[in-house]
CSV table of C-alpha atoms and ligand atoms in Angstrom, one decimal:
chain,number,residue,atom,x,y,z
I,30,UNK,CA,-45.1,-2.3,49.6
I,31,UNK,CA,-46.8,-2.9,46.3
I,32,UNK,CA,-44.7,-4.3,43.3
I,33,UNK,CA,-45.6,-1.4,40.7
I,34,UNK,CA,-44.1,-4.2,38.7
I,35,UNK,CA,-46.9,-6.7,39.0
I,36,UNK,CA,-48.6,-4.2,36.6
I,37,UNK,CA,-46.9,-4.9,34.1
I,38,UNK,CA,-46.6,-8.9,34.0
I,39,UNK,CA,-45.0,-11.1,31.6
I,40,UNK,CA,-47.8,-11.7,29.6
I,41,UNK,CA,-48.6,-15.1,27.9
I,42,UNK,CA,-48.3,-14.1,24.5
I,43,UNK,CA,-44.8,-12.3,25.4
I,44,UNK,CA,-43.1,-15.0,26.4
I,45,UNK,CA,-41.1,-17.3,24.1
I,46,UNK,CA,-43.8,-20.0,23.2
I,47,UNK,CA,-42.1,-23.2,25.1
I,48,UNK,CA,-41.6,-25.0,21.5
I,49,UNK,CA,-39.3,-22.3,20.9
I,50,UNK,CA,-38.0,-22.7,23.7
I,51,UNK,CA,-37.3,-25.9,24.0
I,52,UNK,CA,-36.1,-26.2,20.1
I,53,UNK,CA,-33.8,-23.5,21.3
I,54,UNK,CA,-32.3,-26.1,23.8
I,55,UNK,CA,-32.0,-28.8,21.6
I,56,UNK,CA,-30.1,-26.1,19.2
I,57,UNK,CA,-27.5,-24.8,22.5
I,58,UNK,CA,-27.2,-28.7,23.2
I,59,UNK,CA,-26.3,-29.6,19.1
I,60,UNK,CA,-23.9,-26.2,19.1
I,61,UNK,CA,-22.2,-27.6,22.4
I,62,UNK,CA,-22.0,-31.1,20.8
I,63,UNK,CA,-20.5,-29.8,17.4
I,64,UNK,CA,-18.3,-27.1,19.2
I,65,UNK,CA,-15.3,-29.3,19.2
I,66,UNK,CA,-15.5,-29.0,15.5
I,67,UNK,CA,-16.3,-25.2,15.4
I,68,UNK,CA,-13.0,-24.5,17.2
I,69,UNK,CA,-10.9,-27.0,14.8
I,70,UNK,CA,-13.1,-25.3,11.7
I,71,UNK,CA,-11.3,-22.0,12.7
I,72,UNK,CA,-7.7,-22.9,13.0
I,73,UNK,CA,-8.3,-25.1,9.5
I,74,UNK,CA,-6.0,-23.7,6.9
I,75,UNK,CA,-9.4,-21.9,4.5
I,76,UNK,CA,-10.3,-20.1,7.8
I,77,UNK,CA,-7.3,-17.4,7.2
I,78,UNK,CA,-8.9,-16.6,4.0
I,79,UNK,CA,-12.4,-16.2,5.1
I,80,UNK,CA,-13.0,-12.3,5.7
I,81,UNK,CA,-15.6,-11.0,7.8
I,82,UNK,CA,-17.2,-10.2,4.4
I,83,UNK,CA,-17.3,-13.9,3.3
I,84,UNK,CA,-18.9,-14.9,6.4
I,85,UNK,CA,-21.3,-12.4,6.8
I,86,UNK,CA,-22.5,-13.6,3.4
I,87,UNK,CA,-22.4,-17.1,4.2
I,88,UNK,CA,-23.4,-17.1,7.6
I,89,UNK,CA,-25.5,-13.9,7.5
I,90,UNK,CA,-29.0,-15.5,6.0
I,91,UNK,CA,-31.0,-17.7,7.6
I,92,UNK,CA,-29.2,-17.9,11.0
I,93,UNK,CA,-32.2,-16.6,13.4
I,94,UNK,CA,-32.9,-16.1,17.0
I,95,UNK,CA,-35.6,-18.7,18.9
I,96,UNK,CA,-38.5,-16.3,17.7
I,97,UNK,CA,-37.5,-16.4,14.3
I,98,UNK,CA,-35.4,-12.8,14.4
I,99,UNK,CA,-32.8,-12.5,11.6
I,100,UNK,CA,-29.6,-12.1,12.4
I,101,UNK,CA,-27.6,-8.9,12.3
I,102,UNK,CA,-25.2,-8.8,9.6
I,103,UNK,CA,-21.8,-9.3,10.2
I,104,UNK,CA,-21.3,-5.4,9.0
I,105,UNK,CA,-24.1,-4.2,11.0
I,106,UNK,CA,-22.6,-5.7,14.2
I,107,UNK,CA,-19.0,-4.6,13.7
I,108,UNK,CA,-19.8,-1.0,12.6
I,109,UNK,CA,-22.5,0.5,15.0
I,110,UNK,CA,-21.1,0.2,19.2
I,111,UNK,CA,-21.0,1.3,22.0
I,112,UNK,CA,-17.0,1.4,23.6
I,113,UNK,CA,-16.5,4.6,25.4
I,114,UNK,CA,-12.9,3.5,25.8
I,115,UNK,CA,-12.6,4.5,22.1
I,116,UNK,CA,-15.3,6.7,21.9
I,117,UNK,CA,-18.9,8.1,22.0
I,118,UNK,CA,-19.8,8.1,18.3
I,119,UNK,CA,-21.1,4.6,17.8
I,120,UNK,CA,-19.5,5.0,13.7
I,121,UNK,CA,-16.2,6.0,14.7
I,122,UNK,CA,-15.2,2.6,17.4
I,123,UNK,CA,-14.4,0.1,14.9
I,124,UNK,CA,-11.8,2.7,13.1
I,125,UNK,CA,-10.6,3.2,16.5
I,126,UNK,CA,-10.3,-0.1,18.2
I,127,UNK,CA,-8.5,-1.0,14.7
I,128,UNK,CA,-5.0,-2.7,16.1
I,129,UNK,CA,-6.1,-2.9,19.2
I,130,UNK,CA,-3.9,-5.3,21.4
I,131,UNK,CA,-5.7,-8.0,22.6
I,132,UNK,CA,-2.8,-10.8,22.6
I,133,UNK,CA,-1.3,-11.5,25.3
I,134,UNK,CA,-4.6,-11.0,27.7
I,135,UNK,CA,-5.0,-12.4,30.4
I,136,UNK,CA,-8.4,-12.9,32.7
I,137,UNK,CA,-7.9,-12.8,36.8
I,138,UNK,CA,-10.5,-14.8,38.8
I,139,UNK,CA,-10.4,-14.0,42.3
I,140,UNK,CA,-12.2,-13.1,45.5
I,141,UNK,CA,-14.5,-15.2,47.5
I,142,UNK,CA,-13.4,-18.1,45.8
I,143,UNK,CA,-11.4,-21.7,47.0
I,144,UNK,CA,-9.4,-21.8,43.6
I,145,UNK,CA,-8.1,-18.4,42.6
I,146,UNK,CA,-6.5,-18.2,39.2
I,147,UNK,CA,-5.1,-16.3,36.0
I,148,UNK,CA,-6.1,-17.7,33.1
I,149,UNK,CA,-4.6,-17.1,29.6
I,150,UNK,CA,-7.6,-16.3,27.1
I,151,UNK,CA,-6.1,-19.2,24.6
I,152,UNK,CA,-6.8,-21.7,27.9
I,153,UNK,CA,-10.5,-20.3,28.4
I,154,UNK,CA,-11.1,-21.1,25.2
I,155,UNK,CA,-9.7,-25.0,25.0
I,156,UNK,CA,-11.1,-26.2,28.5
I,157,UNK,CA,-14.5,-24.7,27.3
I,158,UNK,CA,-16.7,-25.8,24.5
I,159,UNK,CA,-17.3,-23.1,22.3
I,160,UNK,CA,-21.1,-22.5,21.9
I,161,UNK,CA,-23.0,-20.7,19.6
I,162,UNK,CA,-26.3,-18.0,21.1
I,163,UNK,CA,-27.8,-16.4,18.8
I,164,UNK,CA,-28.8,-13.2,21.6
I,165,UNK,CA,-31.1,-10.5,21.2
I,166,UNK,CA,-28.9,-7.3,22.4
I,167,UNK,CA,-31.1,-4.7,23.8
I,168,UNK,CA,-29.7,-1.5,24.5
I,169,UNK,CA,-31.1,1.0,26.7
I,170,UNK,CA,-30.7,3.5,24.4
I,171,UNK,CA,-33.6,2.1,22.6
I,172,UNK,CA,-31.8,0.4,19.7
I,173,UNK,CA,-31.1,-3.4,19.3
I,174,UNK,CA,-30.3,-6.1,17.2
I,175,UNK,CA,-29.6,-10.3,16.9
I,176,UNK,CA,-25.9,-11.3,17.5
I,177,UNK,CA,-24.6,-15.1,16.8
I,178,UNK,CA,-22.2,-14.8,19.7
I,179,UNK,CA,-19.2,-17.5,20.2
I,180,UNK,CA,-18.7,-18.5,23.8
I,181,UNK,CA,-19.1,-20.4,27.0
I,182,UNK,CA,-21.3,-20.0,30.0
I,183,UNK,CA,-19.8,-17.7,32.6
I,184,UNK,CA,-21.3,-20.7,35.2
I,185,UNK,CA,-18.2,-22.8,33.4
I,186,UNK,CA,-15.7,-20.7,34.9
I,187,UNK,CA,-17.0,-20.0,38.3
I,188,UNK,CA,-17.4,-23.3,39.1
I,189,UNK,CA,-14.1,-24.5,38.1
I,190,UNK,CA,-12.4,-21.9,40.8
I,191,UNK,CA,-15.1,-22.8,43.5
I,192,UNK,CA,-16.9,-19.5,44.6
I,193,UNK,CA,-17.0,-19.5,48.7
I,194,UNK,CA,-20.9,-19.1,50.7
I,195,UNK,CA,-19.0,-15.7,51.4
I,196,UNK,CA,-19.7,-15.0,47.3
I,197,UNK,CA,-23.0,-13.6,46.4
I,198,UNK,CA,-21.8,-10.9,43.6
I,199,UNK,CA,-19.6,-10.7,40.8
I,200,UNK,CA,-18.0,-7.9,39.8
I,201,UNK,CA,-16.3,-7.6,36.1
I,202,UNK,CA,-13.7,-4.8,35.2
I,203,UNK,CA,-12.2,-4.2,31.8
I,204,UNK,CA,-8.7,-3.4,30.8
I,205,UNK,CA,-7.3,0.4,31.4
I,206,UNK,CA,-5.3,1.0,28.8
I,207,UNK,CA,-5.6,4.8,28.5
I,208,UNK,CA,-2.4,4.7,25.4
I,209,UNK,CA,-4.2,2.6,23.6
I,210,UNK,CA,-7.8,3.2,24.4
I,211,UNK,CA,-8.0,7.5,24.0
I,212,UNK,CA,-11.3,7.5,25.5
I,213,UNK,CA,-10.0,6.9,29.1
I,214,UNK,CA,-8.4,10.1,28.9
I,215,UNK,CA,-12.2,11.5,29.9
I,216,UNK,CA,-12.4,12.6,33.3
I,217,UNK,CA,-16.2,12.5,33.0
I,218,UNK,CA,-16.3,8.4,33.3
I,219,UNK,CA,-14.5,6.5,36.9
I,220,UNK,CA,-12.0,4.3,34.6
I,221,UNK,CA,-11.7,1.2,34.0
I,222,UNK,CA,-15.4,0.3,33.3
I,223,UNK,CA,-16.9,-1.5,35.8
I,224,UNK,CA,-20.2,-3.8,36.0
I,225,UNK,CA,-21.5,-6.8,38.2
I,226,UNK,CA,-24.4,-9.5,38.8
I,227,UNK,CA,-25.3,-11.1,41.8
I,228,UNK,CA,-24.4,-14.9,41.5
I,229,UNK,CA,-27.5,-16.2,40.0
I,230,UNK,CA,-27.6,-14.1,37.8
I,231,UNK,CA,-23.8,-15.0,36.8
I,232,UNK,CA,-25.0,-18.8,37.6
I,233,UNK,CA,-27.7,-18.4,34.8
I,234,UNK,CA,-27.1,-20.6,31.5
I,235,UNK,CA,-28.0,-17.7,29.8
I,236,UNK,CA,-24.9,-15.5,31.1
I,237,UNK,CA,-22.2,-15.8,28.2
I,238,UNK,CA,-18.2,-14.9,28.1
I,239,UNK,CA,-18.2,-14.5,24.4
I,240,UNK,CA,-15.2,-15.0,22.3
I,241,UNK,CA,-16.6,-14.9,19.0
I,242,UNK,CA,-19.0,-13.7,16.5
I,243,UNK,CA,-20.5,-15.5,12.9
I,244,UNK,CA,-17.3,-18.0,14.3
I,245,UNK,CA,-14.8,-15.8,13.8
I,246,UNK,CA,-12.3,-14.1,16.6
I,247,UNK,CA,-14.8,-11.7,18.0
I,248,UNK,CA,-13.2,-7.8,17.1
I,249,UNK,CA,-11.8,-5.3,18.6
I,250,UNK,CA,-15.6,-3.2,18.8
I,251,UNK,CA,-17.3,-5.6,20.4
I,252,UNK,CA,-15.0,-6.4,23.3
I,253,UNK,CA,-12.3,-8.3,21.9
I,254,UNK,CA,-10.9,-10.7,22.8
I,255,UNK,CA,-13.1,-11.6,25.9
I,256,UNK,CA,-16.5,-9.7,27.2
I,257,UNK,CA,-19.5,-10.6,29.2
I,258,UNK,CA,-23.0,-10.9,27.3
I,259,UNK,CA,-26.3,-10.8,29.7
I,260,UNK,CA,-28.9,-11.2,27.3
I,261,UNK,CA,-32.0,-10.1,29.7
I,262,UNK,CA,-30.3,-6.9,30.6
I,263,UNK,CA,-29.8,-3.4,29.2
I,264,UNK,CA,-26.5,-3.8,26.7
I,265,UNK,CA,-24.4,-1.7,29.2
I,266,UNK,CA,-24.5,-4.8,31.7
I,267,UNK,CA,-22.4,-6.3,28.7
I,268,UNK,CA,-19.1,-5.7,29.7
I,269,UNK,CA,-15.9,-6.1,27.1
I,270,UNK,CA,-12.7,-6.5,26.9
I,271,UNK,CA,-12.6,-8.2,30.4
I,272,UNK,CA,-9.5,-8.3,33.2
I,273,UNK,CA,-10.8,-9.3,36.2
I,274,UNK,CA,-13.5,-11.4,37.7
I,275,UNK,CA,-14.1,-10.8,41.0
I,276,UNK,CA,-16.4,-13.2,43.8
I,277,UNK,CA,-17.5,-10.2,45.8
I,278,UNK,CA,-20.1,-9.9,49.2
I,279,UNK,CA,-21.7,-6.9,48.5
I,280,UNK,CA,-23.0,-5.2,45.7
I,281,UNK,CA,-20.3,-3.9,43.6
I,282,UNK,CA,-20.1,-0.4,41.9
I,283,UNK,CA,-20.6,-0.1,38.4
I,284,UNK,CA,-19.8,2.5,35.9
I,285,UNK,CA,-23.3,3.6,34.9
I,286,UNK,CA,-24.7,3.7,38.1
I,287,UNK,CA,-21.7,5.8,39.6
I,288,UNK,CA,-22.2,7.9,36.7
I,289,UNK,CA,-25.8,8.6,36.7
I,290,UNK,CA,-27.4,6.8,40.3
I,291,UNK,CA,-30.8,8.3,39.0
I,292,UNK,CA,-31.0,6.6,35.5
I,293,UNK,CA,-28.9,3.6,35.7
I,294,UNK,CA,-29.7,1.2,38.1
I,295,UNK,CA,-27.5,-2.3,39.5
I,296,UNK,CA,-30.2,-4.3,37.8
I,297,UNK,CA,-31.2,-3.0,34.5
I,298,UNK,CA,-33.0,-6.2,33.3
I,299,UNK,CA,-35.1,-5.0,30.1
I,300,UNK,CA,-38.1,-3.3,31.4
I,301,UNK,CA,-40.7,-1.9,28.5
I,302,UNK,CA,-42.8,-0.8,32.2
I,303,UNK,CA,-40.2,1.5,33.7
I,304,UNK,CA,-38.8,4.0,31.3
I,305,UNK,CA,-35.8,5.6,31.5
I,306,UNK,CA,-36.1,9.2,32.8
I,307,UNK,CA,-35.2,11.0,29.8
I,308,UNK,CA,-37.0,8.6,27.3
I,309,UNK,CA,-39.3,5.4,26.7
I,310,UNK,CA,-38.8,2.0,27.4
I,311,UNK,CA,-41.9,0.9,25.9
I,312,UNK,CA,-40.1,0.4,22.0
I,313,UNK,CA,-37.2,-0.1,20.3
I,314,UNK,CA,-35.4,0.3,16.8
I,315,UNK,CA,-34.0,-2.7,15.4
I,316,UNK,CA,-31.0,-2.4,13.6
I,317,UNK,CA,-31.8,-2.7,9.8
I,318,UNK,CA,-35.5,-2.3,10.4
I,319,UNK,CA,-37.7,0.6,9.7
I,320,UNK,CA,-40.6,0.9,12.2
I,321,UNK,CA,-40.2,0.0,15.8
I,322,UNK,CA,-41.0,-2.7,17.8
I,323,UNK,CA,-41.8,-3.5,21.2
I,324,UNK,CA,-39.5,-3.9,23.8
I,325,UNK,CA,-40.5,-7.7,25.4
I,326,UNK,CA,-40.3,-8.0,29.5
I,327,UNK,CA,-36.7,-9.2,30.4
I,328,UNK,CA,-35.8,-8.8,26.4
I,329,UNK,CA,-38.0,-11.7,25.8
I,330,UNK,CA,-35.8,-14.1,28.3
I,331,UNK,CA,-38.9,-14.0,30.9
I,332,UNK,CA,-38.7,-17.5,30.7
I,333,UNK,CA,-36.1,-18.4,31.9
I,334,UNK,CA,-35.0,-15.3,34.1
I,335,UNK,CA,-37.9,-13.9,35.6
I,336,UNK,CA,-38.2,-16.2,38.6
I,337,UNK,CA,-34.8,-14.8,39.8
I,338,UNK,CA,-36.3,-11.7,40.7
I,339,UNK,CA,-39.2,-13.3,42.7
I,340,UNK,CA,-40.8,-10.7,45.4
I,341,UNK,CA,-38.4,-7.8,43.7
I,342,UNK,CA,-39.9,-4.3,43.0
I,343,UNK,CA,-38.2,-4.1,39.7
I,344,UNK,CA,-39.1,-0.5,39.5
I,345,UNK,CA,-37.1,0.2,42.4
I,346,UNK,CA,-34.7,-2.1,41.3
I,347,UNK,CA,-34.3,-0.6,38.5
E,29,MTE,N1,-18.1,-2.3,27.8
E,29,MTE,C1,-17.2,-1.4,27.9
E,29,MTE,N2,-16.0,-1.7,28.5
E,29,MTE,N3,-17.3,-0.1,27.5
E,29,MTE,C2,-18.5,0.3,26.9
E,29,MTE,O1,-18.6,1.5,26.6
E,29,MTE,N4,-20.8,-0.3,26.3
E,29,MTE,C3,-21.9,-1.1,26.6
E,29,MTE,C4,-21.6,-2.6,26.5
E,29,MTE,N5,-20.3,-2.9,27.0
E,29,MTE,C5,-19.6,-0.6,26.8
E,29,MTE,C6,-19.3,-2.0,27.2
E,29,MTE,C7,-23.1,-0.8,25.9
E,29,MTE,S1,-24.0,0.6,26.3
E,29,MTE,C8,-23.7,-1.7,24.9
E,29,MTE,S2,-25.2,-1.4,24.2
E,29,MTE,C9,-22.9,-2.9,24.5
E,29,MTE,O2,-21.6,-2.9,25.1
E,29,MTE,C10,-22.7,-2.8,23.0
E,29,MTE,O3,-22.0,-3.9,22.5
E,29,MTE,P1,-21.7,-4.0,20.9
E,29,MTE,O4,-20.9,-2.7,20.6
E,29,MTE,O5,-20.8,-5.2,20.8
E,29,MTE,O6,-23.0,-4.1,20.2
């Protein structure tokens, strides 16, 4: 069969020039070297006093993505979402999610894996060094914008419990809190939300659990205190608020695609040549900016991602 796909190649220009690139590793290498000090910078004593505010005006200028992309401001990132557990009016989640309880949490790792285990968010976060990715998060709504996320690479994590030969999925759930999280109460949506990756894709360096955002706690809106970011794939692959890790064999269900089979597909890597059936995948609006953009080939990732998908038909697999 013909890859419709091969129509629409990465082209040269689109992809992050390799300088970029490679300045970009030299920047995750430095963030993992100083991220011993990141983590003791937010327990110091001044970090209780810094409000979201504070950082979003220090932090806020000059930190940019590897093409040179502002960052997001701290405001824009905490007040426009996407949670469905709390609702669909992308203003109203942050009131919502206010109080949230995301202490004690827990994250289960199971499945096709030799070392099983429960781990308390507080020991995620000391066994891993805290790294900062500054992400472009495309959703497939058509909107996006540049998030300094806090974390650790997903790979940490399933390597440390040993996935089996038997494992070539992974499939992420979030909390179902329905008292807390008014949203659930839908019957439109199969609760809790659900998402998955096959293990390469979960392998990926790219793949982040992210804690934190600007280095601070990351809130309640975006998937406090632990959720998933997949940088090359629509936003709704980003999973929050995360339960359960599961080394699966097959491919997992997932929310969207039980949902809506004919517009939301397992893969959903960011495509500008197969639009979504009710609108265009060619642009996007950038949070903050005015005209639109275009959307880049696996968000801009091609790089490093689009080998992964080798002989696919990504407009099958959609
Ligand atoms: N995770 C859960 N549990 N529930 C959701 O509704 N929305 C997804 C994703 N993760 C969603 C989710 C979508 S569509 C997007 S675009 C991103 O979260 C938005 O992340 P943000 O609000 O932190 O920007």
């Amino acid at each position: 069969m013909s890859n419709p796909f091969k129509s629409v190649p990465v082209r040269s220009s689109e992809i992050t020039p390799k300088e970029t690139y490679l300045s970009r590793r030299d920047f995750i290498k430095a963030a993992g070297v100083v991220a011993g000090s990141m983590a003791l910078a937010a327990c110091a004593p001044n970090a209780a006093d810094m409000t979201p505010e504070s950082l979003a005006a220090d932090a806020g200028p000059g930190k940019t993505d590897e093409r040179g992309d502002p960052a997001n401001s701290f405001e824009e990132i905490a007040n426009y979402n996407n949670y469905y557990e709390f609702s669909t009016n992308k203003e109203a989640v942050a009131g919502l999610a206010k109080g949230f309880t995301t202490a004690p949490w827990t994250v289960e790792v199971s499945g096709f894996v030799s070392k099983p285990k429960t781990f308390g968010v507080e020991d995620l976060l000391s066994m891993f060094p805290q790294e900062e990715r500054i992400y472009r998060l495309r959703c497939v709504e058509a909107w996006s914008m540049v998030i300094p996320w806090n974390g650790f690479p997903l790979a940490s994590l399933l390597k440390m419990v040993e996935p089996t030969s038997d494992a070539k999925y992974v499939r992420f759930e979030t909390i179902y809190r329905p008292e807390e999280m008014k949203g659930q109460g839908s019957p439109f949506y199969p609760w809790p939300y659900q998402e998955g990756l096959r293990l390469d894709e979960a392998m990926n360096d790219l793949t982040l659990l992210a804690t934190g955002i600007y280095g601070e706690d990351i809130l309640a809106q975006n998937g406090a205190p632990i959720r998933l970011v997949v940088p090359w794939k629509y936003g709704f692959k980003s999973i929050k608020s995360i339960v359960k890790i599961e080394l699966v064999a097959e491919e997992p269900q997932t929310l969207w695609s039980t949902v809506a089979p004919s517009e939301y597909g397992f893969y959903a890597n960011v495509n500008p040549g197969v639009d979504h059936p009710r609108w265009s995948q060619a642009t996007e609006r950038r949070i903050g900016e005015i005209s639109r953009r275009g959307t880049l080939p696996f968000n801009g990732y091609g790089e490093q991602v689009a080998s992964l998908y080798d002989g696919m038909d990504l407009s099958l697999n959609y």
